[in-house]
Structures are given as C-alpha cells and as structure tokens.
PDB file of C-alpha atoms in Angstrom:
ATOM      1  CA  MET A1186      61.813 183.557  17.797  1.00  0.00           C
ATOM      2  CA  SER A1187      59.693 185.222  20.473  1.00  0.00           C
ATOM      3  CA  ALA A1188      56.185 184.910  19.012  1.00  0.00           C
ATOM      4  CA  ASP A1189      53.853 182.436  20.723  1.00  0.00           C
ATOM      5  CA  LEU A1190      52.814 179.488  18.595  1.00  0.00           C
ATOM      6  CA  PRO A1191      49.116 179.337  17.672  1.00  0.00           C
ATOM      7  CA  GLU A1192      47.092 176.476  19.056  1.00  0.00           C
ATOM      8  CA  MET A1193      45.962 173.649  16.781  1.00  0.00           C
ATOM      9  CA  PRO A1194      42.600 174.622  15.183  1.00  0.00           C
ATOM     10  CA  ASP A1195      39.875 172.101  15.875  1.00  0.00           C
ATOM     11  CA  ASP A1196      37.365 172.660  13.054  1.00  0.00           C
ATOM     12  CA  ASP A1197      37.806 171.956   9.356  1.00  0.00           C
ATOM     13  CA  ASP A1198      37.343 175.518   8.086  1.00  0.00           C
ATOM     14  CA  GLU A1199      39.795 176.882  10.644  1.00  0.00           C
ATOM     15  CA  LEU A1200      42.334 174.208   9.708  1.00  0.00           C
ATOM     16  CA  LEU A1201      41.853 174.902   5.996  1.00  0.00           C
ATOM     17  CA  ALA A1202      42.357 178.621   6.584  1.00  0.00           C
ATOM     18  CA  ALA A1203      45.536 178.006   8.584  1.00  0.00           C
ATOM     19  CA  GLU A1204      46.976 175.625   5.978  1.00  0.00           C
ATOM     20  CA  TYR A1205      46.084 178.078   3.198  1.00  0.00           C
ATOM     21  CA  VAL A1206      48.005 180.874   4.923  1.00  0.00           C
ATOM     22  CA  LEU A1207      50.979 178.549   5.517  1.00  0.00           C
ATOM     23  CA  ARG A1208      50.853 177.418   1.844  1.00  0.00           C
ATOM     24  CA  LEU A1209      50.612 173.758   2.847  1.00  0.00           C
ATOM     25  CA  LEU A1210      47.698 172.847   0.566  1.00  0.00           C
ATOM     26  CA  SER A1211      47.889 170.846  -2.635  1.00  0.00           C
ATOM     27  CA  ALA A1212      47.197 172.806  -5.832  1.00  0.00           C
ATOM     28  CA  ASP A1213      43.555 171.708  -6.052  1.00  0.00           C
ATOM     29  CA  LEU A1214      42.785 172.508  -2.405  1.00  0.00           C
ATOM     30  CA  GLU A1215      44.595 175.833  -2.690  1.00  0.00           C
ATOM     31  CA  GLY A1216      42.290 176.684  -5.607  1.00  0.00           C
ATOM     32  CA  VAL A1217      39.248 175.761  -3.504  1.00  0.00           C
ATOM     33  CA  ALA A1218      40.468 177.899  -0.615  1.00  0.00           C
ATOM     34  CA  ALA A1219      41.231 180.857  -2.897  1.00  0.00           C
ATOM     35  CA  ARG A1220      37.709 180.728  -4.327  1.00  0.00           C
ATOM     36  CA  ARG A1221      36.247 180.622  -0.825  1.00  0.00           C
ATOM     37  CA  VAL A1222      38.296 183.666   0.176  1.00  0.00           C
ATOM     38  CA  ALA A1223      36.748 185.523  -2.770  1.00  0.00           C
ATOM     39  CA  GLU A1224      33.177 184.276  -2.243  1.00  0.00           C
ATOM     40  CA  ASP A1225      32.780 183.530   1.485  1.00  0.00           C
ATOM     41  CA  PRO A1226      33.296 186.538   3.799  1.00  0.00           C
ATOM     42  CA  GLU A1227      33.339 184.345   6.920  1.00  0.00           C
ATOM     43  CA  PHE A1228      36.092 182.127   5.524  1.00  0.00           C
ATOM     44  CA  ALA A1229      38.001 185.193   4.267  1.00  0.00           C
ATOM     45  CA  ALA A1230      37.877 186.578   7.829  1.00  0.00           C
ATOM     46  CA  ARG A1231      39.368 183.311   9.128  1.00  0.00           C
ATOM     47  CA  VAL A1232      42.211 183.593   6.597  1.00  0.00           C
ATOM     48  CA  HIS A1233      42.917 187.228   7.529  1.00  0.00           C
ATOM     49  CA  HIS A1234      42.868 186.259  11.204  1.00  0.00           C
ATOM     50  CA  TRP A1235      45.526 183.569  10.619  1.00  0.00           C
ATOM     51  CA  GLU A1236      47.609 185.973   8.530  1.00  0.00           C
ATOM     52  CA  SER A1237      47.642 188.354  11.478  1.00  0.00           C
ATOM     53  CA  ARG A1238      48.462 185.601  14.007  1.00  0.00           C
ATOM     54  CA  LEU A1239      51.339 184.250  11.958  1.00  0.00           C
ATOM     55  CA  ALA A1240      52.774 187.526  10.671  1.00  0.00           C
ATOM     56  CA  ASP A1241      55.157 187.994  13.604  1.00  0.00           C
ATOM     57  CA  LEU A1242      56.786 184.598  13.048  1.00  0.00           C
ATOM     58  CA  ALA A1243      58.711 185.646   9.934  1.00  0.00           C
ATOM     59  CA  GLU A1244      59.492 189.282  10.771  1.00  0.00           C
ATOM     60  CA  GLU A1245      63.204 188.644  11.308  1.00  0.00           C
ATOM     61  CA  LEU A1246      63.686 186.269   8.374  1.00  0.00           C
ATOM     62  CA  ASP A1247      64.979 187.127   4.921  1.00  0.00           C
ATOM     63  CA  GLU A1248      62.400 186.134   2.340  1.00  0.00           C
ATOM     64  CA  VAL A1249      63.403 183.403  -0.129  1.00  0.00           C
ATOM     65  CA  ARG A1250      60.605 181.602  -1.932  1.00  0.00           C
ATOM     66  CA  PRO A1251      61.122 177.815  -1.727  1.00  0.00           C
ATOM     67  CA  SER A1252      60.861 175.769  -4.881  1.00  0.00           C
ATOM     68  CA  PRO A1253      58.298 172.954  -5.234  1.00  0.00           C
ATOM     69  CA  ARG A1254      61.176 170.480  -4.812  1.00  0.00           C
ATOM     70  CA  VAL A1255      62.050 172.007  -1.425  1.00  0.00           C
ATOM     71  CA  ARG A1256      58.419 171.785  -0.374  1.00  0.00           C
ATOM     72  CA  ARG A1257      58.229 168.110  -1.306  1.00  0.00           C
ATOM     73  CA  ALA A1258      61.506 167.432   0.529  1.00  0.00           C
ATOM     74  CA  LEU A1259      60.192 169.150   3.663  1.00  0.00           C
ATOM     75  CA  MET A1260      56.979 167.149   3.593  1.00  0.00           C
ATOM     76  CA  ALA A1261      58.821 163.893   2.990  1.00  0.00           C
ATOM     77  CA  SER A1262      61.168 164.605   5.888  1.00  0.00           C
ATOM     78  CA  VAL A1263      58.296 165.026   8.337  1.00  0.00           C
ATOM     79  CA  SER A1264      57.268 161.369   8.390  1.00  0.00           C
ATOM     80  CA  GLY A1265      57.101 160.028   4.865  1.00  0.00           C
ATOM     81  CA  ALA A1266      53.310 160.247   5.142  1.00  0.00           C
ATOM     82  CA  PRO A1267      51.002 161.617   2.433  1.00  0.00           C
ATOM     83  CA  GLU A1268      50.977 165.393   2.277  1.00  0.00           C
ATOM     84  CA  SER A1269      47.580 165.872   3.960  1.00  0.00           C
ATOM     85  CA  ARG A1270      48.668 163.766   6.954  1.00  0.00           C
ATOM     86  CA  ALA A1271      52.004 165.586   7.118  1.00  0.00           C
ATOM     87  CA  ARG A1272      50.310 168.981   7.130  1.00  0.00           C
ATOM     88  CA  ARG A1273      48.201 168.007  10.128  1.00  0.00           C
ATOM     89  CA  TRP A1274      51.285 166.623  11.909  1.00  0.00           C
ATOM     90  CA  TRP A1275      53.025 169.996  11.578  1.00  0.00           C
ATOM     91  CA  LEU A1276      50.089 171.819  13.134  1.00  0.00           C
ATOM     92  CA  ALA A1277      49.195 169.210  15.739  1.00  0.00           C
ATOM     93  CA  ALA A1278      52.782 169.203  16.984  1.00  0.00           C
ATOM     94  CA  GLY A1279      52.582 172.960  17.462  1.00  0.00           C
ATOM     95  CA  LEU A1280      55.492 173.365  15.039  1.00  0.00           C
ATOM     96  CA  GLY A1281      53.676 174.345  11.880  1.00  0.00           C
ATOM     97  CA  ALA A1282      54.035 178.092  11.924  1.00  0.00           C
ATOM     98  CA  ALA A1283      57.537 178.391  13.348  1.00  0.00           C
ATOM     99  CA  ALA A1284      59.178 175.364  11.759  1.00  0.00           C
ATOM    100  CA  LEU A1285      57.739 175.854   8.297  1.00  0.00           C
ATOM    101  CA  ALA A1286      58.443 179.582   8.335  1.00  0.00           C
ATOM    102  CA  ALA A1287      62.047 178.940   9.312  1.00  0.00           C
ATOM    103  CA  LEU A1288      62.642 176.095   6.865  1.00  0.00           C
ATOM    104  CA  ALA A1289      60.899 177.829   3.984  1.00  0.00           C
ATOM    105  CA  TYR A1290      63.246 180.804   4.255  1.00  0.00           C
ATOM    106  CA  VAL A1291      66.571 179.000   4.756  1.00  0.00           C
ATOM    107  CA  ALA A1292      68.829 180.146   1.935  1.00  0.00           C
ATOM    108  CA  PRO A1293      71.700 177.613   2.188  1.00  0.00           C
ATOM    109  CA  LEU A1294      69.535 174.628   1.219  1.00  0.00           C
ATOM    110  CA  PRO A1295      71.113 173.038  -1.880  1.00  0.00           C
ATOM    111  CA  PHE A1296      67.922 173.317  -3.897  1.00  0.00           C
ATOM    112  CA  LEU A1297      68.064 177.113  -3.551  1.00  0.00           C
ATOM    113  CA  THR A1298      71.600 177.516  -4.829  1.00  0.00           C
ATOM    114  CA  ARG A1299      71.024 176.411  -8.418  1.00  0.00           C
ATOM    115  CA  GLY A1300      70.321 179.843  -9.826  1.00  0.00           C
ATOM    116  CA  PRO A1301      67.200 182.007  -9.848  1.00  0.00           C
ATOM    117  CA  ASP A1302      63.779 180.405  -9.857  1.00  0.00           C
ATOM    118  CA  LEU A1303      61.429 181.383 -12.661  1.00  0.00           C
ATOM    119  CA  GLY A1304      57.653 181.419 -12.630  1.00  0.00           C
ATOM    120  CA  ALA A1305      54.621 182.237 -14.720  1.00  0.00           C
ATOM    121  CA  GLU A1306      50.859 182.344 -14.275  1.00  0.00           C
ATOM    122  CA  LEU A1307      49.049 181.322 -17.442  1.00  0.00           C
ATOM    123  CA  ALA A1308      45.320 181.894 -17.903  1.00  0.00           C
ATOM    124  CA  SER A1309      42.867 181.866 -20.787  1.00  0.00           C
ATOM    125  CA  ALA A1310      40.985 185.066 -21.577  1.00  0.00           C
ATOM    126  CA  ASN A1311      37.877 183.862 -19.738  1.00  0.00           C
ATOM    127  CA  GLY A1312      39.802 182.334 -16.830  1.00  0.00           C
ATOM    128  CA  ALA A1313      38.396 178.870 -17.512  1.00  0.00           C
ATOM    129  CA  LEU A1314      41.907 177.456 -17.980  1.00  0.00           C
ATOM    130  CA  ARG A1315      44.603 178.461 -15.511  1.00  0.00           C
ATOM    131  CA  PHE A1316      48.112 177.229 -14.695  1.00  0.00           C
ATOM    132  CA  GLU A1317      50.961 178.168 -12.390  1.00  0.00           C
ATOM    133  CA  ALA A1318      54.471 177.292 -13.586  1.00  0.00           C
ATOM    134  CA  HIS A1319      57.620 177.162 -11.473  1.00  0.00           C
ATOM    135  CA  VAL A1320      61.088 176.386 -12.809  1.00  0.00           C
ATOM    136  CA  THR A1321      64.150 175.516 -10.735  1.00  0.00           C
ATOM    137  CA  GLY A1322      67.255 174.549 -12.670  1.00  0.00           C
ATOM    138  CA  GLU A1323      66.138 171.979 -15.230  1.00  0.00           C
ATOM    139  CA  GLU A1324      62.869 171.067 -13.495  1.00  0.00           C
ATOM    140  CA  LEU A1325      59.572 172.665 -14.526  1.00  0.00           C
ATOM    141  CA  VAL A1326      56.514 172.060 -12.354  1.00  0.00           C
ATOM    142  CA  LEU A1327      53.165 173.042 -13.867  1.00  0.00           C
ATOM    143  CA  ALA A1328      50.104 173.116 -11.587  1.00  0.00           C
ATOM    144  CA  ARG A1329      46.735 173.151 -13.312  1.00  0.00           C
ATOM    145  CA  LEU A1330      44.416 175.265 -11.190  1.00  0.00           C
ATOM    146  CA  GLU A1331      41.372 175.457 -13.468  1.00  0.00           C
ATOM    147  CA  GLY A1332      40.007 173.690 -16.535  1.00  0.00           C
ATOM    148  CA  GLY A1333      41.486 170.963 -18.689  1.00  0.00           C
ATOM    149  CA  PRO A1334      41.668 169.681 -22.274  1.00  0.00           C
ATOM    150  CA  ARG A1335      38.594 169.696 -24.463  1.00  0.00           C
ATOM    151  CA  GLU A1336      36.951 166.367 -25.147  1.00  0.00           C
ATOM    152  CA  GLY A1337      39.035 164.382 -27.620  1.00  0.00           C
ATOM    153  CA  ARG A1338      41.854 166.936 -27.519  1.00  0.00           C
ATOM    154  CA  ALA A1339      45.138 167.435 -25.654  1.00  0.00           C
ATOM    155  CA  LEU A1340      47.037 170.366 -24.163  1.00  0.00           C
ATOM    156  CA  GLU A1341      50.626 170.976 -25.222  1.00  0.00           C
ATOM    157  CA  LEU A1342      53.149 173.243 -23.481  1.00  0.00           C
ATOM    158  CA  TRP A1343      55.499 175.448 -25.512  1.00  0.00           C
ATOM    159  CA  LEU A1344      58.454 177.723 -24.877  1.00  0.00           C
ATOM    160  CA  ILE A1345      58.930 180.833 -26.984  1.00  0.00           C
ATOM    161  CA  ALA A1346      62.493 181.791 -26.162  1.00  0.00           C
ATOM    162  CA  GLU A1347      63.707 185.378 -26.170  1.00  0.00           C
ATOM    163  CA  ASP A1348      64.786 186.509 -29.658  1.00  0.00           C
ATOM    164  CA  ASP A1349      63.476 183.248 -31.117  1.00  0.00           C
ATOM    165  CA  PRO A1350      59.871 183.413 -32.400  1.00  0.00           C
ATOM    166  CA  ALA A1351      59.777 179.694 -33.222  1.00  0.00           C
ATOM    167  CA  PRO A1352      58.156 177.841 -30.298  1.00  0.00           C
ATOM    168  CA  VAL A1353      59.748 174.736 -28.809  1.00  0.00           C
ATOM    169  CA  SER A1354      57.473 171.987 -27.535  1.00  0.00           C
ATOM    170  CA  LEU A1355      57.966 171.084 -23.865  1.00  0.00           C
ATOM    171  CA  GLY A1356      55.588 168.161 -24.168  1.00  0.00           C
ATOM    172  CA  VAL A1357      51.953 167.106 -24.142  1.00  0.00           C
ATOM    173  CA  LEU A1358      50.470 167.705 -20.706  1.00  0.00           C
ATOM    174  CA  PRO A1359      48.955 164.814 -18.775  1.00  0.00           C
ATOM    175  CA  ASP A1360      45.315 165.099 -17.779  1.00  0.00           C
ATOM    176  CA  ALA A1361      46.311 165.710 -14.171  1.00  0.00           C
ATOM    177  CA  ASP A1362      46.533 168.610 -11.738  1.00  0.00           C
ATOM    178  CA  MET A1363      50.339 168.519 -11.649  1.00  0.00           C
ATOM    179  CA  ALA A1364      52.951 167.924 -14.338  1.00  0.00           C
ATOM    180  CA  GLU A1365      56.696 167.688 -13.697  1.00  0.00           C
ATOM    181  CA  ILE A1366      58.911 168.149 -16.754  1.00  0.00           C
ATOM    182  CA  THR A1367      62.669 167.630 -16.836  1.00  0.00           C
ATOM    183  CA  LEU A1368      64.120 170.031 -19.385  1.00  0.00           C
ATOM    184  CA  ALA A1369      67.100 169.433 -21.609  1.00  0.00           C
ATOM    185  CA  PRO A1370      70.015 171.678 -20.514  1.00  0.00           C
ATOM    186  CA  ALA A1371      69.917 173.574 -23.808  1.00  0.00           C
ATOM    187  CA  VAL A1372      66.212 174.325 -23.334  1.00  0.00           C
ATOM    188  CA  ALA A1373      66.613 175.292 -19.675  1.00  0.00           C
ATOM    189  CA  ALA A1374      69.327 177.768 -20.671  1.00  0.00           C
ATOM    190  CA  ARG A1375      66.839 179.576 -22.941  1.00  0.00           C
ATOM    191  CA  LEU A1376      64.064 180.015 -20.368  1.00  0.00           C
ATOM    192  CA  ALA A1377      65.050 183.417 -18.973  1.00  0.00           C
ATOM    193  CA  GLY A1378      63.119 186.111 -20.806  1.00  0.00           C
ATOM    194  CA  GLY A1379      60.989 183.512 -22.567  1.00  0.00           C
ATOM    195  CA  THR A1380      57.252 182.887 -22.664  1.00  0.00           C
ATOM    196  CA  LEU A1381      55.296 179.743 -21.849  1.00  0.00           C
ATOM    197  CA  ALA A1382      52.183 178.938 -23.861  1.00  0.00           C
ATOM    198  CA  VAL A1383      49.567 176.186 -23.855  1.00  0.00           C
ATOM    199  CA  SER A1384      47.835 175.187 -27.075  1.00  0.00           C
ATOM    200  CA  ASP A1385      44.897 172.969 -27.983  1.00  0.00           C
ATOM    201  CA  GLU A1386      46.154 169.990 -29.995  1.00  0.00           C
ATOM    202  CA  PRO A1387      45.031 166.578 -31.251  1.00  0.00           C
ATOM    203  CA  PRO A1388      45.706 163.552 -29.002  1.00  0.00           C
ATOM    204  CA  GLY A1389      49.444 162.913 -28.916  1.00  0.00           C
ATOM    205  CA  GLY A1390      50.275 166.554 -29.565  1.00  0.00           C
ATOM    206  CA  SER A1391      51.046 168.686 -32.587  1.00  0.00           C
ATOM    207  CA  PRO A1392      52.038 166.632 -35.647  1.00  0.00           C
ATOM    208  CA  THR A1393      54.019 169.522 -37.140  1.00  0.00           C
ATOM    209  CA  GLY A1394      56.398 170.625 -34.364  1.00  0.00           C
ATOM    210  CA  ALA A1395      54.520 173.913 -34.032  1.00  0.00           C
ATOM    211  CA  PRO A1396      51.144 174.779 -32.482  1.00  0.00           C
ATOM    212  CA  THR A1397      48.325 173.697 -34.811  1.00  0.00           C
ATOM    213  CA  GLY A1398      45.367 174.589 -32.596  1.00  0.00           C
ATOM    214  CA  GLU A1399      44.305 177.633 -30.633  1.00  0.00           C
ATOM    215  CA  VAL A1400      46.809 179.054 -28.179  1.00  0.00           C
ATOM    216  CA  LEU A1401      44.676 179.001 -25.033  1.00  0.00           C
ATOM    217  CA  ALA A1402      46.985 180.683 -22.515  1.00  0.00           C
ATOM    218  CA  ALA A1403      50.420 182.313 -22.469  1.00  0.00           C
ATOM    219  CA  ALA A1404      52.565 184.275 -20.020  1.00  0.00           C
ATOM    220  CA  PRO A1405      56.197 185.447 -19.750  1.00  0.00           C
ATOM    221  CA  LEU A1406      58.548 183.725 -17.323  1.00  0.00           C
ATOM    222  CA  VAL A1407      59.735 186.076 -14.596  1.00  0.00           C
ATOM    223  CA  GLU A1408      62.394 185.705 -11.930  1.00  0.00           C
ATOM    224  CA  LEU A1409      60.914 184.953  -8.511  1.00  0.00           C
TER     225      LEU A1409
END
C-alpha cells in the first residue's frame, strides 16, 4: 500500500473526527459525532478532511463490511484494553488507517463466511427513538442511537417474518445502548425478507405474545 500514513492528531476534535471516519467509535460517541457533523461546520470540515486523507488507503481493496463481532475481535486483539484505549493505540502507533482498513476488508476471516449479513435502521416518526440492527448468523446486535423506553415502560423487539404476519418476540430490550441477542436457529432462518419492529410494552414485556402497545419503530432487514 503506497499511501503515506497520516500523523497522529493531537487535539480532541481532530482525534474524534479521525476515529469517526475510521468507524472506531462506540455507538453513543458515533451518534455525538454524527450530530456534530450536521450542526458544526468546523467539525464537518475536519471529518471531510480525514475522509480525503484516508481515501487512498482502501482504493485497491474489495469492500466487505465487517460484522460487529469482527470489530470486537479486532479491538480485543490489539491489547485487551477497553475500546477507547485501543482506538488511541491504533492511531498513536501510526497503524490505524492502514491496519484497520486492511483488516476490515479481509474476506477469509471466519466470521465473514457464515452467510450474508443483514441490517436495518429503525426510527420513530419523529426521530426521537432510533436503532441500528446488524445480524450475522444467529447473533443480532442492536445499537440504540437515540431515545429509550418511556417511564415505567419497556421496549420489546419483534420479527415479522416474510409471508408470516404474526410477529415473533425477540425479547425485551435492556435499558442500555447495546443489546446482543442470540437467536434460535429456526428464528434466524426466517430473518431474510423480514421486518424488525420495536413496541412500547409494560415492564417484563407483552403478556400476550403479541405487541400490546404502540409500535414505535419498524424497518425491513436488508442484506449488507
């Protein structure tokens, strides 16, 4: 790879912009950065500058989007440190752009040979509640980017499989930014062509096996 590696940025906004472009941020920080791109022209210019500096690094690579499991494995392999410390290690070592670009696009990794990844972006009509879902094999990772359950209520995730209008509960969501759900093989086999939905439910989830409250967000699963 002939492109020169960028130098380690030495101020917080520059580092945040670089990590945002490299997709090294946690879900909550990525949401913060995305809002700043939309609202802060100076920060948006930093992001565009890093996009330009790093664009040449992946020109000769075939694009394959890594799954969340691959990302976690990469971060764990760096040093076993928390993700924020690992991100800074990548950049400080001068390896961030080249190494991550190369590893993120390597097709033969075992995690990328388990069939097509599926994804969905779920949002309420007013955008106050927003999720990003990613499915690899029998693992579903749901990142909550905005909002949360109403006071005294819970959020429940549902699958509406293709040709089957009856929703199947995938579980009550924890009040956390990230949920990891291991799917039963029979459920995972029905994901393609299906729709994910999030409903407002009483604590503990729906007592009936079907959504009882308002369906707050829904989106079809698509192949990534």
